[in-house]
C-alpha positions as MATLAB code, in Angstrom:
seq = 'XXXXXXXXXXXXXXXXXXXXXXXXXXXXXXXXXXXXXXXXXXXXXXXXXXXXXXXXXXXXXXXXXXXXXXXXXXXXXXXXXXXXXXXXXXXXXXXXXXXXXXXXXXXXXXXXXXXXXXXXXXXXXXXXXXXXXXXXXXXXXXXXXXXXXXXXXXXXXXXXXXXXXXXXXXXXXXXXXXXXXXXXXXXXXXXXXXXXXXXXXXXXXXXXXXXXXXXXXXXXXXXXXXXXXXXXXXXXXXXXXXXXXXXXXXXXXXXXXXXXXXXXXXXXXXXXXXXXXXXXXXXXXXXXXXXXXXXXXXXXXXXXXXXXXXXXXXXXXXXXXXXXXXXXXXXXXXXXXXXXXXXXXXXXXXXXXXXXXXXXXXXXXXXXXXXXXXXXXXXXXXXXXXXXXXXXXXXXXXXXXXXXXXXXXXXXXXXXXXXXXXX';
ca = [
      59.586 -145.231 -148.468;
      61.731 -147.341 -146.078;
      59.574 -149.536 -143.543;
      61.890 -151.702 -142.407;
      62.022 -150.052 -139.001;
      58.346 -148.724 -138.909;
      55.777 -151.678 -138.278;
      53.068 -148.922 -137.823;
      52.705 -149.381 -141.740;
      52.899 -152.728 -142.163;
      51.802 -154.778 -138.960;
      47.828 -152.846 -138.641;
      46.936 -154.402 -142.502;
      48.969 -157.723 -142.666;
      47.237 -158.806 -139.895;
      43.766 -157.083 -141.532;
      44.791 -159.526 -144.192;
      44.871 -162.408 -141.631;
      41.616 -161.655 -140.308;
      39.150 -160.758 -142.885;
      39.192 -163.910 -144.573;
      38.867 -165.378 -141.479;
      36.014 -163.532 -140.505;
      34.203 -163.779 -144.057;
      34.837 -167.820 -144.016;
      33.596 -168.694 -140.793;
      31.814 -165.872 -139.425;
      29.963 -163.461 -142.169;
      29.218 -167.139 -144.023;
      27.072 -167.676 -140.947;
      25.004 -164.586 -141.999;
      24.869 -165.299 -145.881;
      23.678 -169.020 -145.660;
      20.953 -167.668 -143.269;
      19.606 -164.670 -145.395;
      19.815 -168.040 -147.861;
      17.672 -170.135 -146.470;
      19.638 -172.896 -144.637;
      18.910 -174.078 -141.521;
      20.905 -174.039 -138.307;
      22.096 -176.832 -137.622;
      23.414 -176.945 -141.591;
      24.780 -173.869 -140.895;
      26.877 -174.960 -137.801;
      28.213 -177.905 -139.328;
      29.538 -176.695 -142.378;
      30.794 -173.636 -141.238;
      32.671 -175.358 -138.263;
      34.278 -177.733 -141.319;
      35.580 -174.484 -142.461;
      37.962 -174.657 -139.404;
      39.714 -177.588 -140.992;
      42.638 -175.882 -142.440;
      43.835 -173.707 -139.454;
      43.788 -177.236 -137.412;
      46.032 -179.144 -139.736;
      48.203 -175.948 -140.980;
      51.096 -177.291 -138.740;
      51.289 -180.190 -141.300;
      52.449 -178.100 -143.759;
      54.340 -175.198 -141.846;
      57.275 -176.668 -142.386;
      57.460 -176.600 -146.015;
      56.837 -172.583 -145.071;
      59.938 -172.117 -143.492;
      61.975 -173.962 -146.087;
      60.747 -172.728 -149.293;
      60.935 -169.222 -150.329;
      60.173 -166.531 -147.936;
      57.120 -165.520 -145.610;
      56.712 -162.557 -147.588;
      56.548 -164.741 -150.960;
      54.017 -167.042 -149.052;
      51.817 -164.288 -147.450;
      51.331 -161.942 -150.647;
      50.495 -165.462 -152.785;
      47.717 -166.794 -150.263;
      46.216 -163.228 -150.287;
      46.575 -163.457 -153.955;
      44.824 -166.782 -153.920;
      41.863 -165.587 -151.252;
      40.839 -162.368 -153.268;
      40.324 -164.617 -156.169;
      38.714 -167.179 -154.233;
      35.732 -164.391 -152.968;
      35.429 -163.143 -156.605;
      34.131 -166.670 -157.235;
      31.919 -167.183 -154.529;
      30.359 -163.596 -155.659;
      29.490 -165.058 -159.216;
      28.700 -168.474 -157.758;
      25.815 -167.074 -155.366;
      23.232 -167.309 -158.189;
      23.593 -170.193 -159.466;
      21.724 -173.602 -158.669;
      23.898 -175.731 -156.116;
      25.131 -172.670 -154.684;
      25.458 -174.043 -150.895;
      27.900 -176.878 -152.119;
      29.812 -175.117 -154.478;
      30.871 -171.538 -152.243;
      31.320 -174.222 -149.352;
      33.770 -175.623 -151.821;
      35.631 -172.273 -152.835;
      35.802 -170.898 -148.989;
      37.270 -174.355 -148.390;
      39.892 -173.410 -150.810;
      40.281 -170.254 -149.210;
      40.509 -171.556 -146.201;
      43.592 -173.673 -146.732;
      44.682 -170.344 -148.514;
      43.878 -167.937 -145.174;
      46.008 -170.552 -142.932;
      48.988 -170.465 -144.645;
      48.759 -167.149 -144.742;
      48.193 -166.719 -141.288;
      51.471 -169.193 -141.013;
      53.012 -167.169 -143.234;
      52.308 -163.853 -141.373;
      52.786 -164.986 -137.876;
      56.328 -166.136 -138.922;
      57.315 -162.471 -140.962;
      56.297 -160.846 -137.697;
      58.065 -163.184 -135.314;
      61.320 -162.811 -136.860;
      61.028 -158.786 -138.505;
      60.387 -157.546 -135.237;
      62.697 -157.263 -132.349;
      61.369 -159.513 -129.600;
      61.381 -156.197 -126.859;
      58.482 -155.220 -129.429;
      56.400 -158.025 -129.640;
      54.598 -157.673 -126.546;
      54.045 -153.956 -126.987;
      52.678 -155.032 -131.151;
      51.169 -157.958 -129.790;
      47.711 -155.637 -128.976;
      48.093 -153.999 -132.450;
      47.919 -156.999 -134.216;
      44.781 -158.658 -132.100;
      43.498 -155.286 -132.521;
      43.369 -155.063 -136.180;
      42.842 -158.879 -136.587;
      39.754 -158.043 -134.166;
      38.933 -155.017 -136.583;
      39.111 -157.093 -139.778;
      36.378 -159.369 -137.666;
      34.228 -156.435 -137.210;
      34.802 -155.069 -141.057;
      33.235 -158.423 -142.279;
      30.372 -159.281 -139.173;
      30.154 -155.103 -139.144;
      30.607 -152.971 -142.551;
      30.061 -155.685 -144.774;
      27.298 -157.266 -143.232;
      25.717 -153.748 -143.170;
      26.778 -153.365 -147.053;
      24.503 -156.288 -147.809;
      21.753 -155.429 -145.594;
      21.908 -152.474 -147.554;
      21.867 -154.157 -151.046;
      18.986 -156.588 -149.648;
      16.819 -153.672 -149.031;
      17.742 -151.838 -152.175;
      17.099 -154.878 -154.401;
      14.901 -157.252 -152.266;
      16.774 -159.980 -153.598;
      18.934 -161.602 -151.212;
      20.272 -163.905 -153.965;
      21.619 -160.134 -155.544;
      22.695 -158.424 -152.726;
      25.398 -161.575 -151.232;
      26.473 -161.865 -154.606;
      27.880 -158.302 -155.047;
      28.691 -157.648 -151.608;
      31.090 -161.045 -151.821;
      32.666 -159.636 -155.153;
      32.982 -156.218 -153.677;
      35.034 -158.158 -150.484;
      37.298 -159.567 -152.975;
      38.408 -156.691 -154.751;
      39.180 -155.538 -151.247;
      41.384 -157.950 -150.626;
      42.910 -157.508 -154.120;
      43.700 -153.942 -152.284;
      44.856 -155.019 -149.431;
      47.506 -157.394 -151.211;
      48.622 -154.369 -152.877;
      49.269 -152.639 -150.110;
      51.319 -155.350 -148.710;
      53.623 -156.088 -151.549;
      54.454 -152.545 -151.184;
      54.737 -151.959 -147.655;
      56.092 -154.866 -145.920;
      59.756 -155.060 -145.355;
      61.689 -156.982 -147.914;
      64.169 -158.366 -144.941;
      63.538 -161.342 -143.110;
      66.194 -161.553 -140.501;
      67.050 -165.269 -139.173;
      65.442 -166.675 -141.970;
      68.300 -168.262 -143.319;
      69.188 -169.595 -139.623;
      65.979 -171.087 -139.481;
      65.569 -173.038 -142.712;
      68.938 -174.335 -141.697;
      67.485 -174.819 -137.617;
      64.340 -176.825 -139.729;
      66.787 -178.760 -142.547;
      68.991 -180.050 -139.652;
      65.804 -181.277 -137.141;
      63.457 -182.246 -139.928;
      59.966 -182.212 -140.177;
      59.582 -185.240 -137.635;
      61.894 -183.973 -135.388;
      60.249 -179.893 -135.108;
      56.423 -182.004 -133.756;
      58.351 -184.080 -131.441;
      59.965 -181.092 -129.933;
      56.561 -178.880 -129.514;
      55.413 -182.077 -127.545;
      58.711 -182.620 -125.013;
      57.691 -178.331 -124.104;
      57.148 -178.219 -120.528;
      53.623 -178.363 -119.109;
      52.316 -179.586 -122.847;
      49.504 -181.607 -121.517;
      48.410 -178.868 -119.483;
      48.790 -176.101 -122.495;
      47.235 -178.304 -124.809;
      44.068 -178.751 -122.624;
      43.913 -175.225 -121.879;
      44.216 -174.334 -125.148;
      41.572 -176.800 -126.693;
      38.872 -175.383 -123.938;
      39.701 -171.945 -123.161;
      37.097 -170.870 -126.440;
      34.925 -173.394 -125.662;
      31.776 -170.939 -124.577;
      32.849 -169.230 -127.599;
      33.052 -171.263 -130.222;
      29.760 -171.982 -129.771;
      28.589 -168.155 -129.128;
      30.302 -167.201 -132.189;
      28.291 -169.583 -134.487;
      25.060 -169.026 -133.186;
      25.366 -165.345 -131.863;
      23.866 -164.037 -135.362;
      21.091 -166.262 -136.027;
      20.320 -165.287 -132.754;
      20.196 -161.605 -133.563;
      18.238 -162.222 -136.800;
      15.870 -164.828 -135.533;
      12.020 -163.509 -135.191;
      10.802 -162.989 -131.575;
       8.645 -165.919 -131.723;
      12.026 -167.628 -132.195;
      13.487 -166.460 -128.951;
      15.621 -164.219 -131.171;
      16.130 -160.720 -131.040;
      13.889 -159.376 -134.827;
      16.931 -157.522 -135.993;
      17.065 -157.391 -139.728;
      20.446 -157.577 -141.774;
      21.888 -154.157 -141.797;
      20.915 -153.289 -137.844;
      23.453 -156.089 -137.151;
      25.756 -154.699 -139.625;
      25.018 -151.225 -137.917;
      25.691 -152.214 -134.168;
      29.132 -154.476 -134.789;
      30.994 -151.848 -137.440;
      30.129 -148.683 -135.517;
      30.278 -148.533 -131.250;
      31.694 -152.529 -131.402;
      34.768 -151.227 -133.519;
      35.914 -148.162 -131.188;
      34.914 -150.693 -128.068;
      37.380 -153.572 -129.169;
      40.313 -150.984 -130.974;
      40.155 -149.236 -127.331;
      40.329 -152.672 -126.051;
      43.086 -154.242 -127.479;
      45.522 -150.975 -127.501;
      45.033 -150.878 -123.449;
      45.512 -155.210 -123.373;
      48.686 -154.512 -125.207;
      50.121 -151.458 -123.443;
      48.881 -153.236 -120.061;
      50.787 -156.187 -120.712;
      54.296 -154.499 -122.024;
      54.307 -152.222 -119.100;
      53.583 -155.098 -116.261;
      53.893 -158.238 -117.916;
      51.559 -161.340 -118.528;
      51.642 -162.968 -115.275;
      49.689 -159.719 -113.390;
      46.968 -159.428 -116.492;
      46.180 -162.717 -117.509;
      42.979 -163.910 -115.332;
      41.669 -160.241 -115.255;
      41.901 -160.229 -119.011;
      40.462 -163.596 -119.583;
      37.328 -162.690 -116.712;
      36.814 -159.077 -118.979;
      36.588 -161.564 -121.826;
      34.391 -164.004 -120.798;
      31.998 -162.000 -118.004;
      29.938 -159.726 -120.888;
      28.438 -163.469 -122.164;
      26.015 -162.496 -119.583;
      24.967 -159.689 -121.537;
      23.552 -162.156 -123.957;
      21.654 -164.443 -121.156;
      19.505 -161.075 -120.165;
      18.576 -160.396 -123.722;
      17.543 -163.926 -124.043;
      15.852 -163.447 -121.501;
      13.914 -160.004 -121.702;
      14.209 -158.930 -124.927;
      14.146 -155.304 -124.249;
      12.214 -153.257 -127.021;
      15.663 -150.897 -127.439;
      18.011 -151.607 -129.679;
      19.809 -149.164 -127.341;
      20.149 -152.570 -125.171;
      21.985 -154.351 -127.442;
      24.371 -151.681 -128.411;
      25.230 -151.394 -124.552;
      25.963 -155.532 -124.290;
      28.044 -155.229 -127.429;
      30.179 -152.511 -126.345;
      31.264 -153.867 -123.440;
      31.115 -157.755 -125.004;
      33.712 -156.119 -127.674;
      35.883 -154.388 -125.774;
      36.162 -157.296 -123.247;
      37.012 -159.389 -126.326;
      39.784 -156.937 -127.574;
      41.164 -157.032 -124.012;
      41.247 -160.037 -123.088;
      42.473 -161.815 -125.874;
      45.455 -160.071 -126.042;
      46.748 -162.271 -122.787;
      46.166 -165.352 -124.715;
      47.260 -164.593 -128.236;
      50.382 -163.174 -125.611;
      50.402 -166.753 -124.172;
      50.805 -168.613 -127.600;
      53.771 -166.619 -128.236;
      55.304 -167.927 -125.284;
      54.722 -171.636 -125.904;
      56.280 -171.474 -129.447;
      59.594 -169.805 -127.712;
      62.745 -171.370 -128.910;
      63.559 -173.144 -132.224;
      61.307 -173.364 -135.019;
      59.109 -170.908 -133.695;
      56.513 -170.153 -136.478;
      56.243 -174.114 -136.976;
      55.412 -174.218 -133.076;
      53.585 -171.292 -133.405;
      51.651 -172.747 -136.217;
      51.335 -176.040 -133.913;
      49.597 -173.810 -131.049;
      47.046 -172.243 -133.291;
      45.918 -175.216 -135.377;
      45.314 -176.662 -131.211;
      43.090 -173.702 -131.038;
      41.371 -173.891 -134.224;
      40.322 -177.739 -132.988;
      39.064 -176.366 -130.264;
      37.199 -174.046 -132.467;
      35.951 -176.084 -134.568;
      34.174 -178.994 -133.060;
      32.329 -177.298 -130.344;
      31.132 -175.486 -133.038;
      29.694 -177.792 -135.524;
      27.423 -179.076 -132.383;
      26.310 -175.653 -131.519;
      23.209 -175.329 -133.837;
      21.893 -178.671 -132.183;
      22.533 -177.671 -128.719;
      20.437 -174.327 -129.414;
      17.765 -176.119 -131.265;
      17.785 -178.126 -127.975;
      17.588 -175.637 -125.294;
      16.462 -172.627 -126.682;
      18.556 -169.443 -127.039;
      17.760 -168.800 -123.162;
      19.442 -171.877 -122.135;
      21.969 -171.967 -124.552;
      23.618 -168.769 -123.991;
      23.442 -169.784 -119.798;
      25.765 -173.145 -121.437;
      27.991 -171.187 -123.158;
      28.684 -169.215 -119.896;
      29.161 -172.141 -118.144;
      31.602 -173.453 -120.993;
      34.182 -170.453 -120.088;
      34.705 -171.963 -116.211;
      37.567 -175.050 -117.063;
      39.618 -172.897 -119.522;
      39.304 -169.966 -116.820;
      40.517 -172.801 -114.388;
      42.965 -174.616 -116.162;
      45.080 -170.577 -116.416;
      45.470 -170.715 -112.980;
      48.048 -173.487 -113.269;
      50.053 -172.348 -116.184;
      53.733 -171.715 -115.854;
      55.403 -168.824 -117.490;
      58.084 -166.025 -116.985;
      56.603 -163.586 -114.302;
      57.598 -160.859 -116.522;
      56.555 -162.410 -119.821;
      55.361 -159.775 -122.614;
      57.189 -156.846 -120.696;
      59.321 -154.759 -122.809;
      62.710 -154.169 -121.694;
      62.566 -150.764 -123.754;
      60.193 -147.659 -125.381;
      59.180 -149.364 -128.551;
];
């Protein structure tokens, strides 16, 4: 079957493929080293570390555009990351375990960002540019949906096994093998279904041969308003980088914690059912909003509907309601808020990496917002110890206000993101 001309099949699971290791790595880690037995603060250290790679991927982006192709590149890091959570499966048992899966997901962390590199680039120069905006949802969608797979259905497939075995130890171990032979699917499915043609490939390794890998940083930098984008885009996930790390301790934590008493598989439960259809409604309407009328109308709406539902969290801090009916309420609307609004600024990356060398300066952009990921939350487990999950989630509200500021004063095409065209 031809899909050169049909990214329906191949832009909803490369970008699956982008986001489930993700997810697994830094997020459903979070969950496993709990249900281990490591503390908080361990656990937001190390698992911010894991950020590393997608900070320093722009080192090596270059070497992506000049050797072989971004389809050669994605299909062998996917390769490399099923592998990688094979090991960490059969590594779960054995003494030393923290240090050693810490050490594979590193590895598959390096793997996941090139990939991503790898990925962003195929799409940026397979698809026609009147398409991107329109695709642009799509892909946050199903990036968002690989999120929820890993906190949602696998979280709730080793809840499951806990209960069935009442061995933790058991029940990480094959639900982390299980996730790799996933992604040993998924790689599959690419190699078959993403197009073989890479248009303005060769035009770029020339564009990158000619400016050198010196020359492609320097030129990100001299980009209009870069001291401005580069702020914005260190603090805009400020409130949740820190939400993100401690969101499910918070959730599994006892009452006499301050957390909510949920057990493994309820969380699994309440992010991979409602939270799924919430944030794949969300990101389909962020996209068509933003092809139809452009970024400059949506942005601050988008970024308030993604920010606003943190509230949500302060009241069940705060009350602890008795329903689980609650939670399922503040996750809805927390999820498809999320799928929303980060469609305006995955949108807004795309813009700053216009021009030359784009998946380099794309690569540049997102390695910014990994950094801006990552040490926020390696602090986050010490903040909550500090003020309590009450507190805390009141702080990580207050963390959204300079990134929501700092988008006021962004410059950009008024009709950014708006097709020209029916896709």
């Amino acid at each position: 079957m031809k899909t050169d001309n049909k990214p329906w099949f191949w832009i909803p699971l490369l970008n699956f493929a982008s986001g489930l290791p993700y997810a697994i790595i830094i997020s459903v880690s979070v969950i496993m080293y709990k249900n281990l037995g490591i503390s908080n603060e361990d656990i937001g250290v190390y698992t911010s570390l894991l950020y590393l790679p997608w900070v320093i991927k722009p080192l090596w982006s270059p070497l992506i555009e000049l050797i072989g192709t971004k389809r050669k590149w994605f299909l062998l890091m996917q390769l490399i990351i099923s592998i990688a959570f094979l090991l960490v499966g059969f590594t779960i048992p054995t003494n030393g375990f923290f240090i050693m899966t810490l050490s594979i997901f590193w590895v598959a962390a390096f793997a996941s960002a090139s990939n991503d590199i790898a990925s962003d680039g195929f799409y940026l120069l397979v698809l026609p540019e009147d398409k991107q905006s329109f695709f642009i949802g799509i892909r946050s969608t199903f990036y968002r949906l690989s999120m929820l797979a890993g906190n949602g259905l696998v979280v709730l497939f080793a809840g499951y096994l806990e209960h069935k075995f009442g061995d933790n130890t058991k029940a990480w171990s094959y639900t982390m093998i299980c996730v790799g032979l996933l992604m040993t699917f998924i790689t599959v499915y690419n190699f078959i279904f993403t197009p073989k043609n890479e248009i303005n490939t060769a035009a770029n390794k020339e564009t990158v041969q000619h400016q050198g890998f010196g020359t492609i940083f320097v030129s990100f930098f001299k980009k209009k308003q870069i001291g401005l984008i580069l702020t914005f885009i260190l603090v805009f996930r400020l409130g949740e980088s820190q939400l993100l790390k401690m969101l499910s301790p918070f959730l599994l934590d006892s009452k006499e914690l301050g957390g909510m008493g949920l057990d493994t598989e309820a969380v699994g439960i309440i992010y991979g059912t409602c939270g799924v259809a919430a944030l794949t409604i969300g990101g389909i309407l962020g996209g068509i909003a933003i092809s139809k009328q452009g970024l400059t109308k949506w942005m601050f709406p988008m970024f308030l509907a993604m920010h606003l539902p943190i509230l949500g969290f302060i009241l069940l801090a705060f009350f602890h309601p008795t329903s689980i009916y609650y939670i399922y309420a503040i996750v809805i609307v927390e999820q498809f808020g999320y799928g929303f609004g980060f469609t305006a600024f995955m949108m807004y990356l795309i813009h700053v990496a216009e021009g030359e060398s784009k998946t380099a300066h794309y690569a540049l952009a997102t390695g910014f917002m990994a950094l801006g990921m990552m040490l926020p939350g390696m602090l986050s487990g010490f903040i909550q110890k500090y003020l309590g999950y009450q507190n805390f989630f009141i702080w990580v509200f207050l963390a959204t206000i300079p990134g929501l500021i700092l988008s006021r004063f962004l410059i950009f095409p008024k009709d950014f993101g708006k097709k020209s065209e029916e896709v």
